[in-house]
């Protein structure tokens, strides 16, 4: 009896757990199909009454056997793009109209609520005041530099130790001396130059002005908050700096000697020589914005170093457009402002260096032009685009940043220089009498002993173009193309490839119409061409000719 009960329960559980079958009887299935047909018939009748046509057929496209298939497809694509552009223009026009309406509605309310001090200040002619001027304009930058010179008692001209002569501005030095200001040269970034080269440059520059060797801190320093302006921030990062204590002591003694309550020191120089980094190193915190990009500082800024010393930061001096291309590539703001191509700047820099040293510095194989160099450099650094295509623009930006920033080591040879017209022996003696030269030399020797310099074997030899002409007044602005200051001979040396206009003329074939008149060969400049070696192997592939 127990066994029968168990068997009955087991069969009952199996029947309950078994899944329900989806099979339907034929009569039920036929009934469902009949209902679906009636429903579709009803929808077609309603659509016919309303006048709705059938679904449009899909465009089969242009068959492969049709003639001029590519041209037809191209025309259709152009029409489609043209229609989309017109629609986009209409949308933008509607947006602009709405924005103008909103602005007109807000203007009367804004003028009523704003205080008088914040309203737009205009003169009688309707021109904006100086506060409303564009900070990137040449007039504004020149005005800020002149303000710094006028407000300073002592002017520090910061020089890049890799090219000290090229960082000097004769117009600036003459303007400082004419206003009876004391001028002192600060040789910055000395760790990127071999020690012997630094010592030779210090001796050479001391014949004209007092020189201080300095190495600014390149690490991220703590920000100085406005509430604690009088307190020096955490000085743990200042140990990377060399010469800051000596320079601060020198300025403090000079202020005590002159018996002034506040000694104002103006920091001037070309972009990326380390003006803001010098102030941050002396302050012990990030009081000024500094970085590898050129033109970060836009306005003059005062920073208190001690109770008696105040530093004034200034924007970088603008190089004249007539300067050589190498000078414009290193010290102008043409690349940042979009007026010059980064590839052209790299091409110009490669011409001034030894090809072998560039290959050893960046660990790349032999190359024949700037485009090939940037391609190899991009592959080496991993600057690749979609599909593995080398990103030459990113490689060029990185290469240019190494030259203008505090990363790459290169040096220039010291050359004997005659005193400029604005300097005389008496002026040089007067400038040196204001400072303790023995203490100055001792401080420079201490800095040189405690600093680790660049290895001469890993430093690239660079050809300096001499002092760089700068722009200090708006009246000096002239519309001259970059590189116009070069002579005709220098232009021919930089562009040795001369290609005739007619390609058949290169093969010695003359057209019948040109037999009587011979055309003069013209020089054609290529954006991707760089002739690092004027002569190539016979029978080899000439990139400039066959590319």
Tab-separated table of N, CA and C in Angstrom, residues 9 35 48 101 166 171 382:
chain	number	residue	atom	x	y	z
A	9	UNK	N	2.293	9.467	-6.022
A	9	UNK	CA	2.832	10.820	-5.794
A	9	UNK	C	3.929	11.171	-6.806
A	35	UNK	N	-8.365	34.904	-39.080
A	35	UNK	CA	-8.521	36.197	-38.426
A	35	UNK	C	-7.446	37.187	-38.886
A	48	UNK	N	-7.112	52.347	-48.740
A	48	UNK	CA	-7.567	52.694	-50.083
A	48	UNK	C	-8.580	53.825	-50.040
A	101	UNK	N	18.259	88.563	-30.250
A	101	UNK	CA	17.060	89.006	-29.545
A	101	UNK	C	17.251	88.909	-28.032
A	166	UNK	N	71.715	85.232	-28.309
A	166	UNK	CA	70.468	85.324	-29.050
A	166	UNK	C	69.302	85.800	-28.195
A	171	UNK	N	67.444	96.735	-28.181
A	171	UNK	CA	66.465	97.813	-27.957
A	171	UNK	C	66.076	97.908	-26.485
A	382	UNK	N	55.570	56.942	-30.382
A	382	UNK	CA	54.240	56.361	-30.365
A	382	UNK	C	53.135	57.337	-30.707
